[in-house]
XYZ file of N, CA, C and O in Angstrom:
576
model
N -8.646 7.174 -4.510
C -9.116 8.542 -4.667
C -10.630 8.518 -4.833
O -11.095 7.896 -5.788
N -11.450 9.158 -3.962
C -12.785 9.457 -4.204
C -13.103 10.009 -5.197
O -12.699 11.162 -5.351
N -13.884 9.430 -6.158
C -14.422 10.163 -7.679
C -15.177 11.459 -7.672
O -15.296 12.155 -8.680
N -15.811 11.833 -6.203
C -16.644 12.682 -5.916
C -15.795 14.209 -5.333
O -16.116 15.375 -5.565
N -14.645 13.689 -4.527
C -13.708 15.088 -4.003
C -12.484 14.348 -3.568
O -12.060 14.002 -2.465
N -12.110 14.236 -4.642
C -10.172 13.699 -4.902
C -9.376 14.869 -3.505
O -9.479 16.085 -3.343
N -8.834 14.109 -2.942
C -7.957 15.097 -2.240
C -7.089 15.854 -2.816
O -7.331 15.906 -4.022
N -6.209 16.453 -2.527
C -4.918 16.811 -3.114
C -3.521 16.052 -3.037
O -2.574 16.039 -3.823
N -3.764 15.312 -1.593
C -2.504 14.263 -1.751
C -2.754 13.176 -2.624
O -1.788 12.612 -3.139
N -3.667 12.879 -2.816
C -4.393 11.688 -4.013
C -4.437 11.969 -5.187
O -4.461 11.015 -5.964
N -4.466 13.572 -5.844
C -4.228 13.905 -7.279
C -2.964 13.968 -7.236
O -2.456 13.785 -8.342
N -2.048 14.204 -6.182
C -0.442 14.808 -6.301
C 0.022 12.656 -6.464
O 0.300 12.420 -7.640
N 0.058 12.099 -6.080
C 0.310 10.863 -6.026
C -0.112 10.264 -7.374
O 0.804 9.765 -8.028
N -1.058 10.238 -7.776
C -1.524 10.179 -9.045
C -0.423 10.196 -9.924
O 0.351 9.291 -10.237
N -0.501 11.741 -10.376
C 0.423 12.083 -10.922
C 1.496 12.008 -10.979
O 2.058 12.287 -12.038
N 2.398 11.497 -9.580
C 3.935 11.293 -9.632
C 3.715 10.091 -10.291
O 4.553 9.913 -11.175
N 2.795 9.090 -10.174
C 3.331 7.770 -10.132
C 2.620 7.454 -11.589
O 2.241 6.314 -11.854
N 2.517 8.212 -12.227
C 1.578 8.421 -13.525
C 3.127 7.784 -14.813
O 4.275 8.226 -14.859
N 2.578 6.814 -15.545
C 3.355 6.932 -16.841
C 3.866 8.395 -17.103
O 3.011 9.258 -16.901
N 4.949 8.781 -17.464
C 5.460 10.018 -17.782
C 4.755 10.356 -19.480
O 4.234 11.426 -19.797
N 4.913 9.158 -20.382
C 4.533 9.022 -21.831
C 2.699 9.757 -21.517
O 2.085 10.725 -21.965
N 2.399 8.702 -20.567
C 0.528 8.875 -20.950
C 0.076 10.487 -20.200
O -0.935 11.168 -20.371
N 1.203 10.702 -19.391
C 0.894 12.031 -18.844
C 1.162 13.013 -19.931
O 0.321 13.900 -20.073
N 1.989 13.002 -20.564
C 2.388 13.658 -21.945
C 1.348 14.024 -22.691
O 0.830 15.093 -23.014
N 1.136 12.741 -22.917
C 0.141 12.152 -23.863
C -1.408 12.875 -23.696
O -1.934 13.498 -24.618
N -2.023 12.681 -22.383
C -3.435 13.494 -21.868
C -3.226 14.939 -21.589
O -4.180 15.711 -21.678
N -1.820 15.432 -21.197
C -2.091 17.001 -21.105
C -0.682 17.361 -21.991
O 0.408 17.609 -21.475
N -0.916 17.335 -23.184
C 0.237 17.877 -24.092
C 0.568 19.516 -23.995
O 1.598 20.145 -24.237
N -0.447 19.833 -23.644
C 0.046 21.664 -24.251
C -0.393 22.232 -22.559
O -1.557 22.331 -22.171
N 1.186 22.650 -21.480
C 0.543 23.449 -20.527
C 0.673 24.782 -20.599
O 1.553 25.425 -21.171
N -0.674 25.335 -19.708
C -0.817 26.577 -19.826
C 0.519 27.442 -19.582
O 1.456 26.777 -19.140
N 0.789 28.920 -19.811
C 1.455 29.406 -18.994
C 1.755 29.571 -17.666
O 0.805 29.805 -16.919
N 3.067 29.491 -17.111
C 2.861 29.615 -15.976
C 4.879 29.856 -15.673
O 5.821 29.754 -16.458
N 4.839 30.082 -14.683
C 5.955 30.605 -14.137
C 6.932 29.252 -13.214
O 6.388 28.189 -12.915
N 7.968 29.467 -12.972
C 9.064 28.195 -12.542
C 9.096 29.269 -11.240
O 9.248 30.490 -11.196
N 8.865 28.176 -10.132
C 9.570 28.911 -8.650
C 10.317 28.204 -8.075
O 10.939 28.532 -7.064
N 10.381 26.914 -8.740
C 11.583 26.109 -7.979
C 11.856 25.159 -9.699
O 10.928 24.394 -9.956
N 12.458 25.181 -10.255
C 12.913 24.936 -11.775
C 13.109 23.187 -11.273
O 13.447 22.747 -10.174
N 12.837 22.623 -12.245
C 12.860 21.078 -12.114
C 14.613 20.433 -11.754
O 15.644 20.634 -12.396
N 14.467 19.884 -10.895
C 15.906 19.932 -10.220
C 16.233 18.558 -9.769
O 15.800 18.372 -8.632
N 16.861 17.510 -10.278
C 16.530 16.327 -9.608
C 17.946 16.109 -8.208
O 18.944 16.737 -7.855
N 17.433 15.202 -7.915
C 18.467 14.712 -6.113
C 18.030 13.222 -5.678
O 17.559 12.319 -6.369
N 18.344 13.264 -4.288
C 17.851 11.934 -3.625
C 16.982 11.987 -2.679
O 16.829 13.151 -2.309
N 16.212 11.097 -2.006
C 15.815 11.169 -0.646
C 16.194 9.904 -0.203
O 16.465 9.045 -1.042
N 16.250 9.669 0.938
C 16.468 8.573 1.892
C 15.132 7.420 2.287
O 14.400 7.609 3.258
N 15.005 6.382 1.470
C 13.931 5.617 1.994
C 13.911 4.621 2.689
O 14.708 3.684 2.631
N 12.918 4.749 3.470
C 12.810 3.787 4.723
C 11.748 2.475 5.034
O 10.565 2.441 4.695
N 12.436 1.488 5.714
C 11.676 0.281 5.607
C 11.318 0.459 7.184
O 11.556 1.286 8.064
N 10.638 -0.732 7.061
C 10.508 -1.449 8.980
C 10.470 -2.617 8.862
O 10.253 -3.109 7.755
N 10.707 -3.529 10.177
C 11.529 -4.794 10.146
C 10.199 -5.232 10.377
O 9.571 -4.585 11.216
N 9.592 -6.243 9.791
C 8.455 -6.797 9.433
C 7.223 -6.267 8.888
O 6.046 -6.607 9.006
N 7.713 -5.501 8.367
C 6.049 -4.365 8.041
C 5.863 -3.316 9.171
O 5.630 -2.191 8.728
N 5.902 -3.398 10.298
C 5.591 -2.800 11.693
C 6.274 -2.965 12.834
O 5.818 -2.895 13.975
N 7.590 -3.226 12.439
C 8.949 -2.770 13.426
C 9.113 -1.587 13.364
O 8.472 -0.681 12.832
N 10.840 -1.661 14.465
C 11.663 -0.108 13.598
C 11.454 -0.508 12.391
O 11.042 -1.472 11.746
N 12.112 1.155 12.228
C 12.228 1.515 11.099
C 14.549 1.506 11.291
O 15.538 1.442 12.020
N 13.924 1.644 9.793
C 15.991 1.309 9.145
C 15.643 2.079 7.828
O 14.519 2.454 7.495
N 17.066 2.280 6.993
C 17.260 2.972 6.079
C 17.215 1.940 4.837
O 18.053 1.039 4.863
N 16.558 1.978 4.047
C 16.165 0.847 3.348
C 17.440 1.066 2.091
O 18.151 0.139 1.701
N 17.534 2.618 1.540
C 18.108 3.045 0.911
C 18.240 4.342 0.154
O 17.885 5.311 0.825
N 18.829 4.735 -1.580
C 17.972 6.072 -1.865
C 17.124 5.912 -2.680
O 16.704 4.880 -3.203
N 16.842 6.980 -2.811
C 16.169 6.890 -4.286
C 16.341 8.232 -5.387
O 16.792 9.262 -4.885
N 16.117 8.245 -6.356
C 16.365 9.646 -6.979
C 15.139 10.023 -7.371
O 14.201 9.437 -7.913
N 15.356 11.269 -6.937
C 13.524 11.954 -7.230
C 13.914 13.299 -8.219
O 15.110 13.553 -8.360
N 13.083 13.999 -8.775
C 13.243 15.258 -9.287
C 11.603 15.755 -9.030
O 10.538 15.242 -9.373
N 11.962 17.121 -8.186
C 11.282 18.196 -7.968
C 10.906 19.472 -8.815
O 11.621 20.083 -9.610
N 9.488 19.741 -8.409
C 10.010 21.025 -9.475
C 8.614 22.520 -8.104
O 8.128 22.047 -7.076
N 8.416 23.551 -8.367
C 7.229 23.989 -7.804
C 7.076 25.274 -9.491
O 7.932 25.680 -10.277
N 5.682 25.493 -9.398
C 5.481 26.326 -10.121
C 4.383 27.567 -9.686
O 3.853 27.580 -8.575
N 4.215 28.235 -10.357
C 2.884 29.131 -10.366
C 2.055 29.571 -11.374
O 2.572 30.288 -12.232
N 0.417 29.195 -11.498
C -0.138 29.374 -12.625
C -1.590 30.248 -12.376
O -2.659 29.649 -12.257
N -1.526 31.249 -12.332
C -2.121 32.147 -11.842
C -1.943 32.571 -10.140
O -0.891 33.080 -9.753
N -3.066 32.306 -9.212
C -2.608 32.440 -8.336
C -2.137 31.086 -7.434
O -1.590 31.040 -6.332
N -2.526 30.116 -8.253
C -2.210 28.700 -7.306
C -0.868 28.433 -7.297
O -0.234 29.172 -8.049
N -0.391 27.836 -6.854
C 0.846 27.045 -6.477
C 0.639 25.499 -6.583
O -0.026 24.736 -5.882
N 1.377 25.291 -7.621
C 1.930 23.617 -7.698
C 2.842 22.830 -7.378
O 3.817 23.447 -7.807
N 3.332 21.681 -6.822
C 4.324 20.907 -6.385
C 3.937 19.737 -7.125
O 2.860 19.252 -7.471
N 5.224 19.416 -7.267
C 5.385 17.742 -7.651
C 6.675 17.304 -7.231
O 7.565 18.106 -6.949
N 6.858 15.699 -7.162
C 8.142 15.244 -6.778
C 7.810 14.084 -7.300
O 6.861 13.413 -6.892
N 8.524 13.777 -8.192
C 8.433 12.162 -9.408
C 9.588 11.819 -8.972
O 10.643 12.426 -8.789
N 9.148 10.467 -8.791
C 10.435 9.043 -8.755
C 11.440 9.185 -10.026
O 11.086 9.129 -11.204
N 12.260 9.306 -9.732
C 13.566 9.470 -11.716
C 14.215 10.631 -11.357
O 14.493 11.120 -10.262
N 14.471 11.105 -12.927
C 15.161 12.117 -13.073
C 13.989 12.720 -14.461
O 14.548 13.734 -14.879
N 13.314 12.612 -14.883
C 12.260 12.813 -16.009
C 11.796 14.371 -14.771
O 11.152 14.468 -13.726
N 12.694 15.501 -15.815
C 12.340 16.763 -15.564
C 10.841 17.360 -15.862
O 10.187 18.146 -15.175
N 10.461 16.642 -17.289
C 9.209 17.353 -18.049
C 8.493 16.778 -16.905
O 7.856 17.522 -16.160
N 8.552 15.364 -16.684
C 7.519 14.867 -15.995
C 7.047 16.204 -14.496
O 6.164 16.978 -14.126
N 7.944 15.851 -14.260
C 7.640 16.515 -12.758
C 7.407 18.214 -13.157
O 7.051 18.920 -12.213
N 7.501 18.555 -13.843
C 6.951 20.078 -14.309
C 5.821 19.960 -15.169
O 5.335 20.896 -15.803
N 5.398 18.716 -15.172
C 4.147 18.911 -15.977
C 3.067 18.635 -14.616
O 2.057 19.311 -14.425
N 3.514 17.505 -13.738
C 2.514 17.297 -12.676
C 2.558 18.579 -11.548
O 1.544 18.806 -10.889
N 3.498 19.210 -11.405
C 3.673 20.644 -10.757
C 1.953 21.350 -11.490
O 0.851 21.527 -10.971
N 2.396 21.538 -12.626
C 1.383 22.675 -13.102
C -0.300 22.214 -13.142
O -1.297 22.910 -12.949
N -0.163 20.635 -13.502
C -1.489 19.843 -13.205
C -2.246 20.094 -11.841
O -3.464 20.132 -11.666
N -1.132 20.272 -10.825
C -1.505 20.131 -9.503
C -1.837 21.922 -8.987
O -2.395 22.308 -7.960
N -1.351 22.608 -9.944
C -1.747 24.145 -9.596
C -2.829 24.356 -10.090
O -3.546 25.084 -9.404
N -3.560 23.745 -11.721
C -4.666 23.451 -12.464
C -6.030 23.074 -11.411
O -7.224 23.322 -11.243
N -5.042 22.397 -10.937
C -5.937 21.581 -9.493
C -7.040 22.502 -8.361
O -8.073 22.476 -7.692
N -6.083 23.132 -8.714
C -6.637 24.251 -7.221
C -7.501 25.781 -7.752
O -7.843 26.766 -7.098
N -7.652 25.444 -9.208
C -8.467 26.437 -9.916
C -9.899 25.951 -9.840
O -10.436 25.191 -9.034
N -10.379 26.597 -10.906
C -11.686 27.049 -11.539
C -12.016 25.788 -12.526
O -13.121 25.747 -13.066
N -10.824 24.519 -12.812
C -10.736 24.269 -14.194
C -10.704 22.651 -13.845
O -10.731 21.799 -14.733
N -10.642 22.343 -12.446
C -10.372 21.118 -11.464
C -11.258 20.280 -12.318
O -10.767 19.420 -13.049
N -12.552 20.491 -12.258
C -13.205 19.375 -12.675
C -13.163 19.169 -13.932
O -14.004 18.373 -14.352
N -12.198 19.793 -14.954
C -12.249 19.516 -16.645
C -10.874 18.645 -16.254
O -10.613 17.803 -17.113
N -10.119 18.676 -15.335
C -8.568 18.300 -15.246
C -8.828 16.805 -14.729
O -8.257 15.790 -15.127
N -9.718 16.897 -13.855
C -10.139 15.879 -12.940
C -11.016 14.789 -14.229
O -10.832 13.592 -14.008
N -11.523 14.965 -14.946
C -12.353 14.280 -15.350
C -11.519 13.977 -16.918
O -11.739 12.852 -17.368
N -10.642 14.837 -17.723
C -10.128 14.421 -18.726
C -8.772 13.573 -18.361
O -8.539 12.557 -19.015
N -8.075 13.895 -17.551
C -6.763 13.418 -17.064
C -6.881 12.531 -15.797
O -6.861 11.309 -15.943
N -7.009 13.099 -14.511
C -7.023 12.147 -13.438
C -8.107 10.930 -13.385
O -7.731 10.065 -12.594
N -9.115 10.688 -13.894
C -10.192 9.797 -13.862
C -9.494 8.751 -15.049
O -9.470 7.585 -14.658
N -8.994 8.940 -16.260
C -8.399 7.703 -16.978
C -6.640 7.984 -16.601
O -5.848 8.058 -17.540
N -6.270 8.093 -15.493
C -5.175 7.534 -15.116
C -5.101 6.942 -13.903
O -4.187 6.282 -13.410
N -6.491 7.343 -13.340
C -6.590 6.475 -11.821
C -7.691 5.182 -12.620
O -8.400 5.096 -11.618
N -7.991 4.715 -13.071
C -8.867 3.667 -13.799
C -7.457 2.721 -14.573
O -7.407 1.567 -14.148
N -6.497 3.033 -15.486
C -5.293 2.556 -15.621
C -4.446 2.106 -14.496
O -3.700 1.132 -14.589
N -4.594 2.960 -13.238
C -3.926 2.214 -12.352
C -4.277 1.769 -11.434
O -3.683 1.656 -10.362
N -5.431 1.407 -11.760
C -6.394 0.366 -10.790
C -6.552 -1.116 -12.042
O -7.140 -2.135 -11.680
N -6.015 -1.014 -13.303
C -6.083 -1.818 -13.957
C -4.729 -2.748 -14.150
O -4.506 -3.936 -14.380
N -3.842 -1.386 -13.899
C -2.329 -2.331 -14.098
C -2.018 -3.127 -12.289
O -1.074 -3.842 -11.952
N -3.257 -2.627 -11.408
C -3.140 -2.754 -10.342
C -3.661 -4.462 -9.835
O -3.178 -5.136 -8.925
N -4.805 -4.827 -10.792
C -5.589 -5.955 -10.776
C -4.712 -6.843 -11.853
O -4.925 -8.022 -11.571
N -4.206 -6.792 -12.484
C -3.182 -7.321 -13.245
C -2.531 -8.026 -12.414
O -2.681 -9.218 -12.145
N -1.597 -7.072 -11.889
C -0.034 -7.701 -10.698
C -0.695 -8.447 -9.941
O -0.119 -9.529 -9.832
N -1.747 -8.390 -9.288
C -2.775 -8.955 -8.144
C -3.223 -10.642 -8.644
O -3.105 -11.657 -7.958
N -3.646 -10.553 -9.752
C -3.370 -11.724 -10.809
C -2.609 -12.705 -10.991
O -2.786 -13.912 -10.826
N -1.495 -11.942 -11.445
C -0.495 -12.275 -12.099
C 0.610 -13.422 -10.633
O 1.303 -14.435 -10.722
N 0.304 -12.732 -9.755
C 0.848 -13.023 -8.325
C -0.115 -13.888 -7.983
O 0.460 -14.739 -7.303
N -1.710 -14.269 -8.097
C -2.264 -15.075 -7.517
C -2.115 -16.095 -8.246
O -2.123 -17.155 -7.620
N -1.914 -16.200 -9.884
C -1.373 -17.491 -10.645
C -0.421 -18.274 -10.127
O -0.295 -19.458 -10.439
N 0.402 -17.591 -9.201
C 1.858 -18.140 -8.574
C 1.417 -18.883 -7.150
O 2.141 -19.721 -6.614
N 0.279 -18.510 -6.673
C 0.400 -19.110 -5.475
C -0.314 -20.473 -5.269
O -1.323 -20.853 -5.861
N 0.609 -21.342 -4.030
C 0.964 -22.622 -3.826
C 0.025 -22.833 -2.848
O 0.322 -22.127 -1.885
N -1.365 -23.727 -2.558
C -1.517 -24.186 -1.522
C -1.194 -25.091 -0.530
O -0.751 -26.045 -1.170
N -1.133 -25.446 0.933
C -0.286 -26.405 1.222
C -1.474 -26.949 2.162
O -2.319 -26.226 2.689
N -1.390 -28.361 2.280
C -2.551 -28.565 3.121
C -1.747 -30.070 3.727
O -1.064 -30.925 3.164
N -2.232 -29.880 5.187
C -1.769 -31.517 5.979
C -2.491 -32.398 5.892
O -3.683 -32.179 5.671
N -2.164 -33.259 5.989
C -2.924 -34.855 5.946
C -2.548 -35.051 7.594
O -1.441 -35.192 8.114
N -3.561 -35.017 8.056
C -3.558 -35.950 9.568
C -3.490 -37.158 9.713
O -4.423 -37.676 9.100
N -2.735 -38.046 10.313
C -2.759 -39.372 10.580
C -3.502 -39.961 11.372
O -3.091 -39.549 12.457
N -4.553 -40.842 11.632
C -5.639 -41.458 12.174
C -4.747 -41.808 13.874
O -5.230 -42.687 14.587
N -3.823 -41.248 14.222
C -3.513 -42.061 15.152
C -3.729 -41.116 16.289
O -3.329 -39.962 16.135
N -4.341 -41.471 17.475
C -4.822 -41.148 18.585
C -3.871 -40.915 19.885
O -4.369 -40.598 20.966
């Protein structure tokens, strides 16, 4: 996400994939606002490809919960991985916050230390996975 003009698919992603606790946690109290699609969880169908960049195949499901809201005149969506209802009605209304007057207090108290956390738990795994890796090297035999 650009620090300078975050997209909207980049704050909406954010937020799904956001700790549910620390999202809690940074925006405890949301504004009013109205339910237009009430937090509802289901499945979607996810898909692989056969080496990274084959077909594609049905990898499997997954369970998501949706919610849409309205908080003044914006419109919010979210769709979180789980069944964690608050979650996804809290990133709904974050993401309608989004499209206000109020972006850059939202952007700078909430989305800036949760995209910095997950660029941290991100260099971690990156780590944690390069401790594991094996080099392998040949020995050539002098023979002609």
């Amino acid at each position: 996400m650009s620090e300078t003009t975050p997209l909207r698919r980049d704050w909406m992603s954010l937020l799904a994939k956001a700790p549910p606790a620390r999202l809690a946690e940074l925006a405890p109290d949301l504004p009013p606002h109205d339910l237009l699609r009430a937090p509802e969880i289901g499945a979607i169908m996810m898909e692989g490809r056969i080496g990274g960049t084959g077909g594609r195949f049905n990898l499997g499901e997954m369970t998501v919960t949706r919610c849409s809201v309205q908080v003044g005149g914006a419109v919010g969506h979210a769709c979180v991985q789980g069944r964690d209802k608050d979650h996804a009605r809290r990133a709904a209304v974050l993401d309608a916050l989004m499209q206000g007057e109020g972006a850059a207090r939202i952007r700078d108290a909430i989305l800036m230390p949760l995209q910095a956390e997950a660029a941290a738990r991100a260099t971690a795994r990156a780590e944690k996975a390069a401790a594991t890796r094996v080099e392998f090297f040949t020995l050539m035999r002098g023979e002609d």
